[in-house]
PDB file of C-alpha atoms in Angstrom:
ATOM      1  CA  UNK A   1       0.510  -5.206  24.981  1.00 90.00           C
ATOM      2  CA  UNK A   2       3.490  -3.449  26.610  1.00 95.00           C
ATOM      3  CA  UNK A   3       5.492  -0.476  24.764  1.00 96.00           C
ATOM      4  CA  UNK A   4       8.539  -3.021  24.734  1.00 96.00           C
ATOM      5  CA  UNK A   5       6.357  -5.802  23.210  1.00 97.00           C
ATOM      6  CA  UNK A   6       5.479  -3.559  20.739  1.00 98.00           C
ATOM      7  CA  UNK A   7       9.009  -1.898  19.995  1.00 98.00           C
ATOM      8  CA  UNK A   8      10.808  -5.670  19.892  1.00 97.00           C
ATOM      9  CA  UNK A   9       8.078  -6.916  17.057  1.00 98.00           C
ATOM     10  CA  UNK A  10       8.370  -3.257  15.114  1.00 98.00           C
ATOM     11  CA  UNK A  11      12.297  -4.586  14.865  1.00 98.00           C
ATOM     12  CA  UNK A  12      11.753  -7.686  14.121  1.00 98.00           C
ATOM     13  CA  UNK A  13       9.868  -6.169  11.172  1.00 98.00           C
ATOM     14  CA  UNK A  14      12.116  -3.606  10.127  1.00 98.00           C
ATOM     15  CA  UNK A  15      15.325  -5.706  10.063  1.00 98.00           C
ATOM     16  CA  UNK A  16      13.446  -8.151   7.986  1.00 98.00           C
ATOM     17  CA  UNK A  17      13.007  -5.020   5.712  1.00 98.00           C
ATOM     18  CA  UNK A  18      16.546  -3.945   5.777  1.00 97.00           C
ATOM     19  CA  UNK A  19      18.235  -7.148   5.754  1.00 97.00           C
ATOM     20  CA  UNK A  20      15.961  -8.555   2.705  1.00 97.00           C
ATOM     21  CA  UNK A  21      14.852 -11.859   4.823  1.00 97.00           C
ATOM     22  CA  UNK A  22      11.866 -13.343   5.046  1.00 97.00           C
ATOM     23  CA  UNK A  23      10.798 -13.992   8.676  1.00 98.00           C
ATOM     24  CA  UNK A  24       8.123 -16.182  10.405  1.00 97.00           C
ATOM     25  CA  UNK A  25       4.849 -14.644  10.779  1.00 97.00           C
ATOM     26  CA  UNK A  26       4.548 -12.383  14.103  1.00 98.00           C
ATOM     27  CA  UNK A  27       1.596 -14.501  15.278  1.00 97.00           C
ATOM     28  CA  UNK A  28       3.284 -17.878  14.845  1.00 96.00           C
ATOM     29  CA  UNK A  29       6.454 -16.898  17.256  1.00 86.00           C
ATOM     30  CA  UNK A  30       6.791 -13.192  19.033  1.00 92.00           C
ATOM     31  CA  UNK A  31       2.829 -12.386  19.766  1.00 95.00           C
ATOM     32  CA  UNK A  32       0.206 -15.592  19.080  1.00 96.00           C
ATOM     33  CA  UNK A  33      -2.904 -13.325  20.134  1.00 96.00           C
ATOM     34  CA  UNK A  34      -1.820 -10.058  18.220  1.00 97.00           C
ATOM     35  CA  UNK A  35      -5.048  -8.230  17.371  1.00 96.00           C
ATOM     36  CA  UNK A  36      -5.844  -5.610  15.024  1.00 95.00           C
ATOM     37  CA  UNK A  37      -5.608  -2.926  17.692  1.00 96.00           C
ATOM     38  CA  UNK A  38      -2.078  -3.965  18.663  1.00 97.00           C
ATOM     39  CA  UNK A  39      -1.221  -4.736  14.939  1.00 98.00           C
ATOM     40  CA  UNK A  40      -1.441  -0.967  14.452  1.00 98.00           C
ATOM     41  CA  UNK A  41       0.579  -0.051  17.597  1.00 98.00           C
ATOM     42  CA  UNK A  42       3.108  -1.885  16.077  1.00 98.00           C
ATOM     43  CA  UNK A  43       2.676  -0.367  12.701  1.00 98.00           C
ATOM     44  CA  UNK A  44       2.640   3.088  14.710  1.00 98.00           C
ATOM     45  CA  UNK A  45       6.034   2.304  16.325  1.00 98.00           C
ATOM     46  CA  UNK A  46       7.421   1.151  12.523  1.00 98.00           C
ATOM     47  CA  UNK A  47       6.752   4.333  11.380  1.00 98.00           C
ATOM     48  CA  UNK A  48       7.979   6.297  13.629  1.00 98.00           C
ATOM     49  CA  UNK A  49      11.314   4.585  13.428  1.00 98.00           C
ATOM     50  CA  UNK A  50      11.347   5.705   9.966  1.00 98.00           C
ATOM     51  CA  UNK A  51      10.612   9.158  10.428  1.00 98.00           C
ATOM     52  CA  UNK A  52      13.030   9.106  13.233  1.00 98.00           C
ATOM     53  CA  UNK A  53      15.727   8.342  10.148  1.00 96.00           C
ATOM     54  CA  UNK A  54      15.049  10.767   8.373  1.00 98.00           C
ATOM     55  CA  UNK A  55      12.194   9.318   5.973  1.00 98.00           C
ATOM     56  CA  UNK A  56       9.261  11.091   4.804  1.00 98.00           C
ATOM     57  CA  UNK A  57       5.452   9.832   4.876  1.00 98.00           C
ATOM     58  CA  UNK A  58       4.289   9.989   1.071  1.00 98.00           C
ATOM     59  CA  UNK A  59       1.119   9.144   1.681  1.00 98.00           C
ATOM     60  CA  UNK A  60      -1.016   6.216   3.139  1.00 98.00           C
ATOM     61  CA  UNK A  61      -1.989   3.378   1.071  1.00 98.00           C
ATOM     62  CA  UNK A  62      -5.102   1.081   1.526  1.00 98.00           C
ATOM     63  CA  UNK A  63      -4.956  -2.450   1.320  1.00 95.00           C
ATOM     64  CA  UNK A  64      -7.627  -5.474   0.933  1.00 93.00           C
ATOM     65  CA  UNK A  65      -9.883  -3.062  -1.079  1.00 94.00           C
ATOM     66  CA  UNK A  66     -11.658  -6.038  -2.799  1.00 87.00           C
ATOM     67  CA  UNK A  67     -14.533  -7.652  -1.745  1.00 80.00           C
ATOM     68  CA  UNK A  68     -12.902 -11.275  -2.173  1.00 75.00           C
ATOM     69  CA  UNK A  69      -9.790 -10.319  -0.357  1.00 78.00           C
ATOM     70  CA  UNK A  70     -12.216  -9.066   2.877  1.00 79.00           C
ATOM     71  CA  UNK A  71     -14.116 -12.420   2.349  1.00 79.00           C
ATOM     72  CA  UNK A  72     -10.802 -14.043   2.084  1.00 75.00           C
ATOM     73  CA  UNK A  73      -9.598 -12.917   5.395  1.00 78.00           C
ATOM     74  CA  UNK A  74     -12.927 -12.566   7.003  1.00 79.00           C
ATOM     75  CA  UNK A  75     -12.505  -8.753   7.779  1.00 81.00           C
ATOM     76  CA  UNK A  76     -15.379  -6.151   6.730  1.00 83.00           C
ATOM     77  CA  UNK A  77     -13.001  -3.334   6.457  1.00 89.00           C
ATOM     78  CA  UNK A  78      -9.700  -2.474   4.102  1.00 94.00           C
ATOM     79  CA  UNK A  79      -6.392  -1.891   6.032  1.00 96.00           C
ATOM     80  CA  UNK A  80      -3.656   0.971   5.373  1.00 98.00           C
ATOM     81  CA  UNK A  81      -0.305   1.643   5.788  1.00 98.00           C
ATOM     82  CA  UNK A  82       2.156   4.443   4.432  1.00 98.00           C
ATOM     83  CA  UNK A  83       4.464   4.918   1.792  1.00 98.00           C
ATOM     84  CA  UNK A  84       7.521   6.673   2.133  1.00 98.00           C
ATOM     85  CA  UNK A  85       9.747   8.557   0.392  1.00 98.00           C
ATOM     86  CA  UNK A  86      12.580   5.728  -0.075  1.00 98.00           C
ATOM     87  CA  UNK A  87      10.328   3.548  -2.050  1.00 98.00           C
ATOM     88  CA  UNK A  88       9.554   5.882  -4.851  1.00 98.00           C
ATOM     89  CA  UNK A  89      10.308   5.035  -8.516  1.00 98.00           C
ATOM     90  CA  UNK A  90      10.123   6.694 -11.285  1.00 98.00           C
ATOM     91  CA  UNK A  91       7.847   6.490 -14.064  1.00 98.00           C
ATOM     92  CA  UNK A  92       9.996   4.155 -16.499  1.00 98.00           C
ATOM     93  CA  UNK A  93      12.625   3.309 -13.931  1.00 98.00           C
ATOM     94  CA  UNK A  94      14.372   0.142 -13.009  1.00 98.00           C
ATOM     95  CA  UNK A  95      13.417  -2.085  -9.758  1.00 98.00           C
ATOM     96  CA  UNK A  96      16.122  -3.431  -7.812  1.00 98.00           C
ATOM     97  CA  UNK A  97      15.328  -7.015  -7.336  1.00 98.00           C
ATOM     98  CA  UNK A  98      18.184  -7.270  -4.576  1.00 97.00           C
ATOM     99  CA  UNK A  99      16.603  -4.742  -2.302  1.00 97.00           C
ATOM    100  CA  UNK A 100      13.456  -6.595  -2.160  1.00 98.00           C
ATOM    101  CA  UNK A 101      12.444 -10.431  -0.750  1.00 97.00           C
ATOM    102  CA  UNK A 102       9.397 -11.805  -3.568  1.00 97.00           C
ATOM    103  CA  UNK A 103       7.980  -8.804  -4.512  1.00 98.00           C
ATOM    104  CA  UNK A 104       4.250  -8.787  -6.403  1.00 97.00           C
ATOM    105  CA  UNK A 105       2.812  -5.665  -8.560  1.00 97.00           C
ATOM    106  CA  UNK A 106      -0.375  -5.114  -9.339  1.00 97.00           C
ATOM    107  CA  UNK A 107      -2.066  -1.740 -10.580  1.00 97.00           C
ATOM    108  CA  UNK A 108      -3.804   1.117  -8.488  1.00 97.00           C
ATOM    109  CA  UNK A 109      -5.247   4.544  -8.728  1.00 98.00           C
ATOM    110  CA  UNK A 110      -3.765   7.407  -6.727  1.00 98.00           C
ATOM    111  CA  UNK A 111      -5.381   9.877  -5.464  1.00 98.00           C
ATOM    112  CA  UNK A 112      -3.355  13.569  -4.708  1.00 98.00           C
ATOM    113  CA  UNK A 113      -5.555  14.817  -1.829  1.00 98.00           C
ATOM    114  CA  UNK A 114      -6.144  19.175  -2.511  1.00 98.00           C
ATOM    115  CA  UNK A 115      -7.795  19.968   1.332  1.00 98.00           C
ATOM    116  CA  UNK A 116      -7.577  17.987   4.614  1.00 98.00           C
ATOM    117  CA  UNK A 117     -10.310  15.251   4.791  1.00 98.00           C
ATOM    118  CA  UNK A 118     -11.104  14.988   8.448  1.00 98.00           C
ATOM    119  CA  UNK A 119     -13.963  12.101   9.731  1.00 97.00           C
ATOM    120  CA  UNK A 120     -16.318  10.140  10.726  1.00 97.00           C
ATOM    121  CA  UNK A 121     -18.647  10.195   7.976  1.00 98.00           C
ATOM    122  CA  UNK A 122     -17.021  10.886   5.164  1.00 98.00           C
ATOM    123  CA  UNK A 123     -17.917   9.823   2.003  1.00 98.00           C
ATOM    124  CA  UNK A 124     -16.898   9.230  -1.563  1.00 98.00           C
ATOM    125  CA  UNK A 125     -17.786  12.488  -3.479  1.00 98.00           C
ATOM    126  CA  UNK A 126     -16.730  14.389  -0.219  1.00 98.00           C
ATOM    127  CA  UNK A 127     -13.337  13.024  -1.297  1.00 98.00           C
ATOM    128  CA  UNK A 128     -13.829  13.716  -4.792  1.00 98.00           C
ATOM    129  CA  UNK A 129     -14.421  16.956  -4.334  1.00 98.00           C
ATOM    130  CA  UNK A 130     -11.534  17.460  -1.845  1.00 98.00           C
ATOM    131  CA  UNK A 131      -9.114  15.693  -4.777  1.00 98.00           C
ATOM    132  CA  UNK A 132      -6.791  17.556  -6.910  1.00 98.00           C
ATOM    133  CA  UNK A 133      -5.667  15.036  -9.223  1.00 98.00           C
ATOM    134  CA  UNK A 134      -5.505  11.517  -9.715  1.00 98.00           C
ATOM    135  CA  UNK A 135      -2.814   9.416 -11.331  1.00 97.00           C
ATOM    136  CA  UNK A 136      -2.438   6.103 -12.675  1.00 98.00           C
ATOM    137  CA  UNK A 137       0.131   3.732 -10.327  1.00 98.00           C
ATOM    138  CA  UNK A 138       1.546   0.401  -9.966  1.00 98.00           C
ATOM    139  CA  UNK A 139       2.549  -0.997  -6.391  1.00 98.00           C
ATOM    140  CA  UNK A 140       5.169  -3.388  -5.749  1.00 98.00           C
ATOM    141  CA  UNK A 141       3.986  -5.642  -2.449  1.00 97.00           C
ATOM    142  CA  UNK A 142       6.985  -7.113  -1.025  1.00 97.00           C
ATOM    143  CA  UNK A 143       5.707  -8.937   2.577  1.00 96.00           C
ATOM    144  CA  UNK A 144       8.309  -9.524   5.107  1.00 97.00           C
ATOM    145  CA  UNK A 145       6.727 -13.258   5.661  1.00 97.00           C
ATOM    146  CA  UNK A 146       7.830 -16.425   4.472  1.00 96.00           C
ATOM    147  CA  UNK A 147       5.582 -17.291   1.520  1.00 92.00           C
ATOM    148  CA  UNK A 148       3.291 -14.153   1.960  1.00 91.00           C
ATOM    149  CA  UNK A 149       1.903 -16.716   4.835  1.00 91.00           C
ATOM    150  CA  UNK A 150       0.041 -13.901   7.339  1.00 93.00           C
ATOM    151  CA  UNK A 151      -3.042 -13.502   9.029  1.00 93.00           C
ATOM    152  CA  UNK A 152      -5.238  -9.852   9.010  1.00 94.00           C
ATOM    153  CA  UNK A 153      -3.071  -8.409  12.143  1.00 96.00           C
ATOM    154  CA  UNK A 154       0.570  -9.884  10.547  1.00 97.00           C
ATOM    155  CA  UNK A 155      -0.136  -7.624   7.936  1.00 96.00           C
ATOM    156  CA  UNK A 156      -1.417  -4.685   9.342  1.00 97.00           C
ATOM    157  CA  UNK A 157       1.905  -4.603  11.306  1.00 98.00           C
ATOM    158  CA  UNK A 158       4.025  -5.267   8.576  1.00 98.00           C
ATOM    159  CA  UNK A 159       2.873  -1.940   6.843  1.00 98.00           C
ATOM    160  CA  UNK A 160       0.684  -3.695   4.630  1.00 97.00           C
ATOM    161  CA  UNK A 161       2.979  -5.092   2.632  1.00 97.00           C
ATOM    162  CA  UNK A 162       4.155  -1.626   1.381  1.00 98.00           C
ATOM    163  CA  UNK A 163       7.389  -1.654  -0.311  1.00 98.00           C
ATOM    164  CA  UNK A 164       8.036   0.441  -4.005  1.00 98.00           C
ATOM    165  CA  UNK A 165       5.506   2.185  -5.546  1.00 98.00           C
ATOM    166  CA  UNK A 166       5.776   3.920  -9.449  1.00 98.00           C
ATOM    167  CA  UNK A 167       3.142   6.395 -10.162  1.00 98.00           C
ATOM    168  CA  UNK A 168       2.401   7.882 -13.427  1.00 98.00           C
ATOM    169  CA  UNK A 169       3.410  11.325 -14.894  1.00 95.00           C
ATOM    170  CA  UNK A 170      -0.307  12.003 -16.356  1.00 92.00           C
ATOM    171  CA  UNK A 171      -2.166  13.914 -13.551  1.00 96.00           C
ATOM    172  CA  UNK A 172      -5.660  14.458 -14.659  1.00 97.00           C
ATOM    173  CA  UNK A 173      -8.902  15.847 -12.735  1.00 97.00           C
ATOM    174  CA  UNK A 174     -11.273  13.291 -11.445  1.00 96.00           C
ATOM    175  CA  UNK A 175     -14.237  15.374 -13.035  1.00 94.00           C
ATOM    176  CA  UNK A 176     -12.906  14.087 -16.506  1.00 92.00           C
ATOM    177  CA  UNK A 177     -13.806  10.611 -15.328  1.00 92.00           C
ATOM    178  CA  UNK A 178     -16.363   7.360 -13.897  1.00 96.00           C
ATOM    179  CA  UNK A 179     -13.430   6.598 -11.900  1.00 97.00           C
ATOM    180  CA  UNK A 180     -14.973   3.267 -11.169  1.00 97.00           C
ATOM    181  CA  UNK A 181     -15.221   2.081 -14.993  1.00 97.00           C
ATOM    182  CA  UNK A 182     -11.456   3.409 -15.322  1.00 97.00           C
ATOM    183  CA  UNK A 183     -10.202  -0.091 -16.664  1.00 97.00           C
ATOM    184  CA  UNK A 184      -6.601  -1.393 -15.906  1.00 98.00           C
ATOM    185  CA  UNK A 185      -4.280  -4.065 -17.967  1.00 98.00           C
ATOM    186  CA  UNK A 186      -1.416  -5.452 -16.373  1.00 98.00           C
ATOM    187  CA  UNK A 187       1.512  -6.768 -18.115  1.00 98.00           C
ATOM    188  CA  UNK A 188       4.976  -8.165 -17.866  1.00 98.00           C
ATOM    189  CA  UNK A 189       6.879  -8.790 -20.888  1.00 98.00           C
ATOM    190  CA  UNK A 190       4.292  -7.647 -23.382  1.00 98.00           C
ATOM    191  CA  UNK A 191       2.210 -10.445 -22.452  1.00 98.00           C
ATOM    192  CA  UNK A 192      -1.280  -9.282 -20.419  1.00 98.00           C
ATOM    193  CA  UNK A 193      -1.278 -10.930 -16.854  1.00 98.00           C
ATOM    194  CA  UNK A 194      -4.779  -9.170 -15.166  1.00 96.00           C
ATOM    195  CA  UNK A 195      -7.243  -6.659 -15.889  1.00 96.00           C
ATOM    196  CA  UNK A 196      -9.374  -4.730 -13.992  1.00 96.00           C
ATOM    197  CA  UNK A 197     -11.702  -1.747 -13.427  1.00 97.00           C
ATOM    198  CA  UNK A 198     -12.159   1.144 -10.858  1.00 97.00           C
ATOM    199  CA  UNK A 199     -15.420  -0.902  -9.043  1.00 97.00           C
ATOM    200  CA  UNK A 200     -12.752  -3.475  -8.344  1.00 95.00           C
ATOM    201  CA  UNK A 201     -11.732  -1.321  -5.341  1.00 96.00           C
ATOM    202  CA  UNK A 202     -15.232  -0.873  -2.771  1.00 95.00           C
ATOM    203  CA  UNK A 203     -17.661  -0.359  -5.895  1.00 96.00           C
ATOM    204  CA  UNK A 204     -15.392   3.091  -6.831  1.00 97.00           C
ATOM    205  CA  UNK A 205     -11.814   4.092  -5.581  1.00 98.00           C
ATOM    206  CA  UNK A 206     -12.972   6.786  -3.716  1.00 98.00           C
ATOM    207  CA  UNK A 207     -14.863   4.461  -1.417  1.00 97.00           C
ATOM    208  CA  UNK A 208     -11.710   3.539  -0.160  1.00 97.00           C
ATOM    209  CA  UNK A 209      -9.958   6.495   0.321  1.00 98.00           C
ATOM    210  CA  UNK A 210     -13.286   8.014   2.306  1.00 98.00           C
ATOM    211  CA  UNK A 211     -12.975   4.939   4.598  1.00 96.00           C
ATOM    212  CA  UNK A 212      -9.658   5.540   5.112  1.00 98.00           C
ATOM    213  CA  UNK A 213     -10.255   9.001   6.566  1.00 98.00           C
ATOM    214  CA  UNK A 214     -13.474   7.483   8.718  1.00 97.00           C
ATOM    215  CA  UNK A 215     -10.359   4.942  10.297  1.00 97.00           C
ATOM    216  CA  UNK A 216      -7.679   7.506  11.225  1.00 97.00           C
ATOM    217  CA  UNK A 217     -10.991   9.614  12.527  1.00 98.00           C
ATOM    218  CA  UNK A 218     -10.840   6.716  14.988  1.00 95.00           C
ATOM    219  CA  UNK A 219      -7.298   7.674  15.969  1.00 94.00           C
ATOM    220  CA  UNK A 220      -8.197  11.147  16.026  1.00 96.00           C
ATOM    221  CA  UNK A 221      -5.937  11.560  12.673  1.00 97.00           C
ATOM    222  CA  UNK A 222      -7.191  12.719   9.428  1.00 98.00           C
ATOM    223  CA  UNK A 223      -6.080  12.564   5.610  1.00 98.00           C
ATOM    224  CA  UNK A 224      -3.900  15.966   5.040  1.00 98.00           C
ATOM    225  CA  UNK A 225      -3.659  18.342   2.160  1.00 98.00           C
ATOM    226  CA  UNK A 226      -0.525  16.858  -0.491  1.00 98.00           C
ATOM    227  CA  UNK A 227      -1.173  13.275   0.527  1.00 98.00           C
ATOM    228  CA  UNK A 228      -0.338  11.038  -2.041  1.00 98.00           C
ATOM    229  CA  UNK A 229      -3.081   8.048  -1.641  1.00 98.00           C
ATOM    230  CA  UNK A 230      -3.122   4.689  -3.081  1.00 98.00           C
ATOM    231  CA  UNK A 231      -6.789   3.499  -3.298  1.00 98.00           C
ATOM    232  CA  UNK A 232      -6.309  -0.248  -3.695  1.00 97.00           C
ATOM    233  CA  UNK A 233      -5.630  -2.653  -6.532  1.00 95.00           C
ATOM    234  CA  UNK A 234      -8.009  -2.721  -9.217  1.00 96.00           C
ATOM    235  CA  UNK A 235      -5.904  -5.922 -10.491  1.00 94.00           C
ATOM    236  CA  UNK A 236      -4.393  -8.994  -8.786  1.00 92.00           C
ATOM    237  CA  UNK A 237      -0.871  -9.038  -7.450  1.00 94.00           C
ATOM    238  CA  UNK A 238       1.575 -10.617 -10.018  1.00 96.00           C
ATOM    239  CA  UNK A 239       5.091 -12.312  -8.985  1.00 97.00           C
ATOM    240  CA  UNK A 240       7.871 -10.310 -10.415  1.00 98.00           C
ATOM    241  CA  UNK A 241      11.299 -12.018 -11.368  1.00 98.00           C
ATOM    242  CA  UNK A 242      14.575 -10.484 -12.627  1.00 98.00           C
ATOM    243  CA  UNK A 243      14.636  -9.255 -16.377  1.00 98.00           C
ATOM    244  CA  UNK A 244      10.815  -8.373 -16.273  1.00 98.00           C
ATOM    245  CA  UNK A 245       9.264  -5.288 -18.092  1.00 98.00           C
ATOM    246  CA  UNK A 246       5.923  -4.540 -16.012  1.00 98.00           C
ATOM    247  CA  UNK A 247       3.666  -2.096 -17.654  1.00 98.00           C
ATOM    248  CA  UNK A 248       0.072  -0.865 -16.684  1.00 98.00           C
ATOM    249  CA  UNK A 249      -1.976   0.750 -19.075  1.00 98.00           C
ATOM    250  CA  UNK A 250      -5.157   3.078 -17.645  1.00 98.00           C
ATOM    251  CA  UNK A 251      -8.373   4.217 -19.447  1.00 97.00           C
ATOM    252  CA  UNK A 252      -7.402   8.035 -19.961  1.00 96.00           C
ATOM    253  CA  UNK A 253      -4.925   7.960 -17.632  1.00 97.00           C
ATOM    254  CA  UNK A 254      -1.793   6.660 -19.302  1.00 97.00           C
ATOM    255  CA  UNK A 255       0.816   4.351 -18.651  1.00 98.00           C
ATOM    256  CA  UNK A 256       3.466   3.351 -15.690  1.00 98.00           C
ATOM    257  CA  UNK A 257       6.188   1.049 -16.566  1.00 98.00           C
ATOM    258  CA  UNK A 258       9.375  -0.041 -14.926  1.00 98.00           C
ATOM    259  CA  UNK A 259      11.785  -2.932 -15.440  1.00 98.00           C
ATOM    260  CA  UNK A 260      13.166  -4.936 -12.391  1.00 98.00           C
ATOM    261  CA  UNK A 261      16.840  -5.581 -12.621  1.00 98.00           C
ATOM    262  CA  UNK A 262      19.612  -7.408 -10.480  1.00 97.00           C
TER     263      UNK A 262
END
């Protein structure tokens, strides 16, 4: 794929973003035989238009961190994309339904990364032990396709989905936990929507962050010291509407909350 292949689909992404539309899936129009590779590229180019504006890289996020949703799309590895600084909000905050196309939340654990995690071969207590704290988060997915209708390489090139993130105000240590029986409720409007526990994501959240480093090792990039990491959903993704109250309640952790308004 040429450089002007892959600027014209990053555009085609971002303006979906900007202009809250949902567009046709990049494989059924612009690019049929996009592969993962390319998907990347494209997700490359989309954040460098970002940064070019003046946005600021959060931290990555990992995606399809379940073993159904790698069954699901036949893949034997999570994806990642990157958060940035726009979609941050806080910790009992309101949601703008208006900047956003059909968004979903479900609930994650971040990780705040202490030393640079560099791969191949990482594992997960390397990356516990390279952790400064970890906090309790919920993710908004917001996918620029009509219908969340995508295949693996759609996604990866939309940024994974990534569009608002809250994270919690209750840093803790990961030494104070079994991160993987860490259990999660998830609920909108008082009334409990999903549950789920820490071995949702790879057998332990920390799986997934340590293959995220072993994939940007690929790319000769590595996790850096201050990154802000979500590890994957330990819950389904739920289908927000206007009015709801979305709250996600962590073993030892704490709670996140935010309402989504007009």
């Amino acid at each position: 794929m040429n450089d002007l292949t892959i600027k014209k689909i990053a555009d085609y992404l971002v303006a979906a973003e900007v202009e809250k539309r949902e567009v046709v899936k990049v494989t059924a129009q612009l690019h049929p035989d996009l592969s993962v590779e390319e998907a990347y590229l494209v997700q490359q180019e989309l954040v460098k238009m970002k940064l070019e504006e003046g946005r600021k890289i959060v931290g990555p996020k990992m995606g399809l961190t379940s073993k159904a949703k790698m069954t699901q799309m036949g893949v034997e590895e999570p994806i990642y994309g990157y958060v940035f600084d726009y979609m941050l909000i806080n910790n009992g905050g309101k949601v703008p339904f208006s900047e956003l196309i059909h968004p979903k939340v479900e609930a994650e654990i971040a990780f705040l990364i202490g030393e640079d995690i560099e791969g191949p071969g990482i594992t997960g207590a390397q990356v516990l032990a390279k952790t400064q704290y970890v906090l309790p988060a919920l993710e908004i997915i917001d996918s620029r396709y009509e219908n969340f209708n995508f295949t693996l390489p759609d996604v990866v090139a939309d940024n994974a989905s990534t569009s608002r993130v809250v994270f919690g105000t209750t840093p803790k240590t990961p030494d104070q936990f079994e991160l993987d029986l860490v259990g999660a409720t998830l609920s909108i409007n008082g009334e409990i929507k999903d549950l789920g526990a820490g071995a949702a994501v790879l057998g332990h959240p920390a799986n997934a962050i340590a293959m995220l480093a072993n994939m940007l090792a690929r790319k000769g990039e590595k996790i850096r010291k201050g990154d802000l990491i979500l590890s994957g959903a330990l819950t389904g993704a739920v289908m927000l509407k206007i009015g709801d109250y979305v709250s996600g309640k962590f073993d030892g952790l704490g709670e996140v909350t935010f309402t989504v308004v007009e």
